[in-house]
XYZ file of C-alpha atoms in Angstrom:
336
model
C -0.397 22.855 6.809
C 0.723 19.387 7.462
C 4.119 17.938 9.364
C 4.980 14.660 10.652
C 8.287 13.445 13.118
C 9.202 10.725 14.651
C 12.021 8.273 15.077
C 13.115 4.587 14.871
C 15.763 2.368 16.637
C 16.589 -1.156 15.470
C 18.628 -3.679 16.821
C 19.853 -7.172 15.966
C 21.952 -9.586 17.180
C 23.199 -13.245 16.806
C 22.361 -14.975 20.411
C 22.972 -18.661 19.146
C 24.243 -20.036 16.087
C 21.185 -20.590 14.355
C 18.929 -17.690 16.252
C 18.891 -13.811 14.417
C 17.076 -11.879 16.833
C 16.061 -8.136 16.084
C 14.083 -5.500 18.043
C 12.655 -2.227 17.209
C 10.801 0.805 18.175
C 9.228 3.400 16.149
C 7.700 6.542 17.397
C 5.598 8.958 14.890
C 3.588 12.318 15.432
C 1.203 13.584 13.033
C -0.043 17.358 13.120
C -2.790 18.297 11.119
C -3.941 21.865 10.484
C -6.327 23.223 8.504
C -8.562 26.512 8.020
C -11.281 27.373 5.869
C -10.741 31.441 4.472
C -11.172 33.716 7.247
C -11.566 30.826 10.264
C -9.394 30.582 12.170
C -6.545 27.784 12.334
C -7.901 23.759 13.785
C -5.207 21.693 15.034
C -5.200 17.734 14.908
C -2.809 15.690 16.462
C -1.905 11.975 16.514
C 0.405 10.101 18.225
C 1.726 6.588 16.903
C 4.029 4.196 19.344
C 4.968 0.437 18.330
C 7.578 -2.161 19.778
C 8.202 -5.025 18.011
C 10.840 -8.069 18.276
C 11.602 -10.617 15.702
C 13.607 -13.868 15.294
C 14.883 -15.368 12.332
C 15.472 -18.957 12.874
C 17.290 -21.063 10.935
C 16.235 -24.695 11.850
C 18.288 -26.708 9.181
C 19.995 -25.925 5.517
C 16.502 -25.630 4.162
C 13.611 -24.913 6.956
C 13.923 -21.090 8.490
C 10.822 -20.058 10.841
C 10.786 -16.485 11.344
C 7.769 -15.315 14.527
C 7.820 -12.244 15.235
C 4.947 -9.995 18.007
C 4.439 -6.558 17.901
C 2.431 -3.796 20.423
C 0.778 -0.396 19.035
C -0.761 2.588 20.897
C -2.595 5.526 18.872
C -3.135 8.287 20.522
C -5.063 11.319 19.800
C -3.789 14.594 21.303
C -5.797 17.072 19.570
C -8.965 17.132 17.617
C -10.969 20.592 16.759
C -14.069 21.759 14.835
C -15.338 25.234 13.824
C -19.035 26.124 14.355
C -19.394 29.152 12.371
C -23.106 29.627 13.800
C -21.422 31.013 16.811
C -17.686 31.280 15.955
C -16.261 29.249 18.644
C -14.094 26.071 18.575
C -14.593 23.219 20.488
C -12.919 19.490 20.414
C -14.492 16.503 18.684
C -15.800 13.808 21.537
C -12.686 12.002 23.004
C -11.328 9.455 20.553
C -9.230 7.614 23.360
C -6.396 5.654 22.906
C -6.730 2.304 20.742
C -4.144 -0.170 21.073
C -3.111 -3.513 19.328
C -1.617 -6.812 19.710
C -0.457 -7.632 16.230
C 1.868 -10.546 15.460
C 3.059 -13.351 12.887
C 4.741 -16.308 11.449
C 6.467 -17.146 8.666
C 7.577 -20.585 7.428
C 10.269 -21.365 4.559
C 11.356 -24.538 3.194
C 13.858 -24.266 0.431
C 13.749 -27.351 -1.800
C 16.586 -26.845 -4.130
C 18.985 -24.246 -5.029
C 17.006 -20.625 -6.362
C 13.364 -22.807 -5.495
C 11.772 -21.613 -1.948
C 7.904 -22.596 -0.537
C 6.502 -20.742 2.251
C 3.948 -20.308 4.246
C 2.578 -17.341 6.621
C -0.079 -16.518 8.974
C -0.556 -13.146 10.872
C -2.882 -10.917 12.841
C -2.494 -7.066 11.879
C -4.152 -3.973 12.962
C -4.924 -0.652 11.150
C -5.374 2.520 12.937
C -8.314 4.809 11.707
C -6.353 8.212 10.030
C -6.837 11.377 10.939
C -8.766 11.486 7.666
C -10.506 8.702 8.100
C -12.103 10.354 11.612
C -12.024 13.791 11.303
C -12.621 15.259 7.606
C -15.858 16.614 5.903
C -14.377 15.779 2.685
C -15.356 19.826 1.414
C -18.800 18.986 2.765
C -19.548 15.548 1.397
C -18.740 13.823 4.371
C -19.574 13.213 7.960
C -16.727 13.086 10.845
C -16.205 9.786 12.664
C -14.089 10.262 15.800
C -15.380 7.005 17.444
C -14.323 5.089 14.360
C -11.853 1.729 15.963
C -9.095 -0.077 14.136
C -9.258 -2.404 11.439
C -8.098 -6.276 12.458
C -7.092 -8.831 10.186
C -5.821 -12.155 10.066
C -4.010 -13.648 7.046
C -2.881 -16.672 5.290
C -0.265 -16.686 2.619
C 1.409 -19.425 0.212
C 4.096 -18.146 -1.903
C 6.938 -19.962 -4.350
C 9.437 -18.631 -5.745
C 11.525 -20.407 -8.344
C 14.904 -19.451 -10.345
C 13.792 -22.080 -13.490
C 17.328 -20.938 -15.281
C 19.346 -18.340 -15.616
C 17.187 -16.386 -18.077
C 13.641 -17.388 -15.605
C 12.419 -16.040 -12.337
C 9.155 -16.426 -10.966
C 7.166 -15.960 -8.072
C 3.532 -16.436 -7.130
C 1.484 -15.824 -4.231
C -2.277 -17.162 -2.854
C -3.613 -14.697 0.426
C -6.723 -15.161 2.403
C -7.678 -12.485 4.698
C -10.682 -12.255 7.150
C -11.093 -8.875 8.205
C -13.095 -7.384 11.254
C -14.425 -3.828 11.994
C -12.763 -3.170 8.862
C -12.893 0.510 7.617
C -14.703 1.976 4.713
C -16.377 4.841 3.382
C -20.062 4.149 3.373
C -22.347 6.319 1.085
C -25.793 7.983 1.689
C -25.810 7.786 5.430
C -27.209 11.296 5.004
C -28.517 12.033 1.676
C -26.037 13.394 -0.357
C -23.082 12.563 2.395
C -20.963 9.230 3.284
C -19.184 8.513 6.203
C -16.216 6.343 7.693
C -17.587 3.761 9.324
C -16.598 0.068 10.773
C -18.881 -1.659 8.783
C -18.199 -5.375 9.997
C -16.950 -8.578 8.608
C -14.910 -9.200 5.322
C -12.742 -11.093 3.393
C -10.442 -10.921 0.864
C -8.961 -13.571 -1.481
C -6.764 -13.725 -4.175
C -3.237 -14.591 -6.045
C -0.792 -13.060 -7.160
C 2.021 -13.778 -10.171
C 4.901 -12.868 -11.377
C 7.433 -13.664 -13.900
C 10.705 -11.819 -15.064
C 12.670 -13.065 -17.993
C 16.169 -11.622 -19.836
C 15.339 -12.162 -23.770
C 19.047 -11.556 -24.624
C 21.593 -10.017 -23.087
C 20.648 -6.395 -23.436
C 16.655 -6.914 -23.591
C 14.345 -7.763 -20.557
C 10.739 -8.651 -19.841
C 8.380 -8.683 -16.668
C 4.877 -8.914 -16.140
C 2.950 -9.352 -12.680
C -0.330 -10.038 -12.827
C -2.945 -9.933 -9.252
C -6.461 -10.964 -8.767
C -8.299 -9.805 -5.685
C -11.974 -10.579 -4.479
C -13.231 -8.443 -1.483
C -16.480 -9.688 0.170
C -18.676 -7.819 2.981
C -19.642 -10.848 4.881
C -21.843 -8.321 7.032
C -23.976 -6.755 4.402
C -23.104 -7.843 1.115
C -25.042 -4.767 -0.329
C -22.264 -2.435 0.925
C -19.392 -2.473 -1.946
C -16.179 -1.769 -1.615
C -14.757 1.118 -3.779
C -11.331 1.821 -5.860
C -9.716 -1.188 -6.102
C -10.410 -3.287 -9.546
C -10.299 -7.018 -9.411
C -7.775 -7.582 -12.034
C -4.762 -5.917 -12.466
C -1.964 -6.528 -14.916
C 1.362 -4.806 -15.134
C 4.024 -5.775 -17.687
C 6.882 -3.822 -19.072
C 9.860 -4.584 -21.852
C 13.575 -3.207 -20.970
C 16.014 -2.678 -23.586
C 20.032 -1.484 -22.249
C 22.177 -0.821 -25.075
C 24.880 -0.253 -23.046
C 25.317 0.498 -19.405
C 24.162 4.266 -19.772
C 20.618 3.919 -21.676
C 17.592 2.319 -21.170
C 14.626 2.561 -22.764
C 11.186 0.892 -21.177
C 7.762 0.222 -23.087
C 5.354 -0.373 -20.252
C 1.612 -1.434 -20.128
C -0.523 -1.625 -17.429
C -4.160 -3.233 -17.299
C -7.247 -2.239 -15.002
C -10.333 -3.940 -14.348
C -13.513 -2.244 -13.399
C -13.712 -1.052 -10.014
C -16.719 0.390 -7.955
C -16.774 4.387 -7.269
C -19.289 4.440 -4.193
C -20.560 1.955 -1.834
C -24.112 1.645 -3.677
C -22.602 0.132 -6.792
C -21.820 2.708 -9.359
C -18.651 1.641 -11.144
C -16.064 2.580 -13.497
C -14.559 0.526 -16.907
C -11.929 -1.156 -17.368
C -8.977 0.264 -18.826
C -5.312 -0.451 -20.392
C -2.704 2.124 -20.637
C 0.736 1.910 -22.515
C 3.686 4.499 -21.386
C 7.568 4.570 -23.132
C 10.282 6.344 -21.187
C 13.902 6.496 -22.150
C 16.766 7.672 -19.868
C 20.545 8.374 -20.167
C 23.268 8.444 -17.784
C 25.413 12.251 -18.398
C 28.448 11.919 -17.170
C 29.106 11.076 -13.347
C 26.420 12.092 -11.501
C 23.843 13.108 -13.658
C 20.870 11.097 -15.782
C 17.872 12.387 -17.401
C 14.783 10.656 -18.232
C 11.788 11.512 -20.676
C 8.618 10.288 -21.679
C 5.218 10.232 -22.579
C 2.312 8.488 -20.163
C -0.624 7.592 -21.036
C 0.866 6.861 -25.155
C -2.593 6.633 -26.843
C -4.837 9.418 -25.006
C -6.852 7.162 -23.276
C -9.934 8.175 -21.720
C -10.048 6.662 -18.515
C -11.097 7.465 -15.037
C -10.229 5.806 -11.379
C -13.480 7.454 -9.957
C -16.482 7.505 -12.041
C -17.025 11.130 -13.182
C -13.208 12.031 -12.266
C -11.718 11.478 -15.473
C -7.733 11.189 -15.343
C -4.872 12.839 -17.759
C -4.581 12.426 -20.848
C -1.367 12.106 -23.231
C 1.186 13.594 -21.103
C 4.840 14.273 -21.637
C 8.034 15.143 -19.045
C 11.265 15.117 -18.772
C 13.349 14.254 -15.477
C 17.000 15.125 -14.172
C 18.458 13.450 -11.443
C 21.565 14.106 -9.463
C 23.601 11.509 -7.784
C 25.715 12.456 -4.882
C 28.216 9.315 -5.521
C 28.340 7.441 -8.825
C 25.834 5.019 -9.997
């Protein structure tokens, strides 16, 4: 019995010609509770606090630099377990505050009208969830409270390129070295994984994508990504549920400016279930969807996912819907 508040407040403001300066500061609370039959309610709490300030600087017609730093705190308010031997609760050891210094910069050079190169390098932080510290997983799992935030720093080259009206394109290469980086880590007890920061990484890859209009009424996109992770600590310890390859390409046809109707295909290369290795197939799925505006404010959309009952599964032994069919309406408070 989950809620989360919070609040944001962004500024920005023009202090020199060629200077965009914005601030912000974001504030979030996350309560957890949870109870198991007849136990009686545990209560989890989590604080989130960041600042940040940004400045987008535009040096000449075609260099912009764009640094930016940001400061986080999490804080952990509450954190209970149950011990049913004696019926008492009690708190989990003090997770403490963890904090982070996070920041980046970004570099554009634009070399012609619709062509832009860039460049960016950053240092981010990821706070442990209450998931990742707390949960049993239904008794699968062991609790982590100590578990500290995930650091990374990042390189990025992206272009993007208008090649003519019809042509857009964009591609992407990342590097990313990652330390106490967070994973689930299996057979730490037999039969039970756990959350732990299990060292050095890094992750490389590229990324592409190209969107083109046919004709007038038909268009095409496809995005392709590659992505190699590497435990630089102990290459024995896999990492799970994300697949090397992915490709996702769809076909748009508009009749008029009410209908649409999408053919869509999406392709998955195997991907590792636990830590130890075991791994599922690859897989390629094809959905259709069609929609209509009705009126105003009204449009209704229908489908069928997963077009060829494909037997696939994201998790090995978890397999995932077949054929399925719906049908969506959706209300528009002003017209679209």
């Amino acid at each position: 019995n989950d809620y989360t508040y919070g609040g944001n407040i962004e500024y920005g403001t023009t202090i020199a010609k060629r200077h965009h300066l914005k601030g912000a500061v974001h504030f979030k609370k996350d309560v957890h509770r949870e109870r198991d039959l007849v136990q009686p309610v545990l209560h989890f709490i989590d604080n989130t606090f960041t600042i940040g300030v940004e400045d987008v600087y535009k040096i000449s017609e075609k260099w912009l630099l764009i640094p930016g730093l940001g400061y986080s705190t999490r804080d952990n308010v509450t954190a209970e377990e149950y011990n049913s031997d004696d019926e008492t609760i009690s708190n989990f050891p003090d997770a403490g505050i963890s904090e982070a210094f996070d920041g980046q910069i970004a570099l554009f050079y634009y070399l012609k009208e619709g062509h832009k190169i860039g460049g960016v390098f950053s240092h981010k932080t990821r706070f442990a969830t209450i998931k990742d510290r707390y949960s049993y997983r239904l008794g699968r799992a062991i609790p982590n409270p100590g578990l500290r935030p995930e650091t990374a720093t990042n390189y990025e080259i992206n272009y993007a390129g208008q090649a003519s009206q019809k042509l857009f394109f964009q591609t992407a290469f990342f590097y990313s070295r990652l330390a106490d980086i967070i994973m689930s880590v299996d057979n730490v007890q037999p039969g039970k994984s756990q959350m732990l920061n299990a060292g050095r990484a890094e992750y490389k890859g590229a990324e592409f994508n190209v969107n083109y209009q046919i004709i007038r009424q038909l268009f095409a996109s496809i995005n392709y990504t590659y992505l190699e992770r590497r435990n630089l600590t102990n290459p024995t310890i896999r990492f799970t549920d994300v697949p090397r390859s992915k490709i996702f390409g769809y076909i748009q046809y508009q009749p008029d400016n009410k209908s649409e109707l999408t053919l869509s295909t999406e392709y998955n290369g195997s991907r590792y279930s636990t830590s130890y290795g075991t791994a599922v197939k690859d897989f390629t799925l094809i959905d259709i969807m069609g929609s209509r505006k009705i009126g105003a404010h009204l449009r209704v959309e229908a489908g069928i996912k997963n077009l060829f009952d494909k037997n696939y599964s994201l998790v090995e032994g978890f397999p995932e819907e077949g054929r399925n069919f719906y049908v969506t309406i959706r209300f528009f408070n002003r017209n679209r």
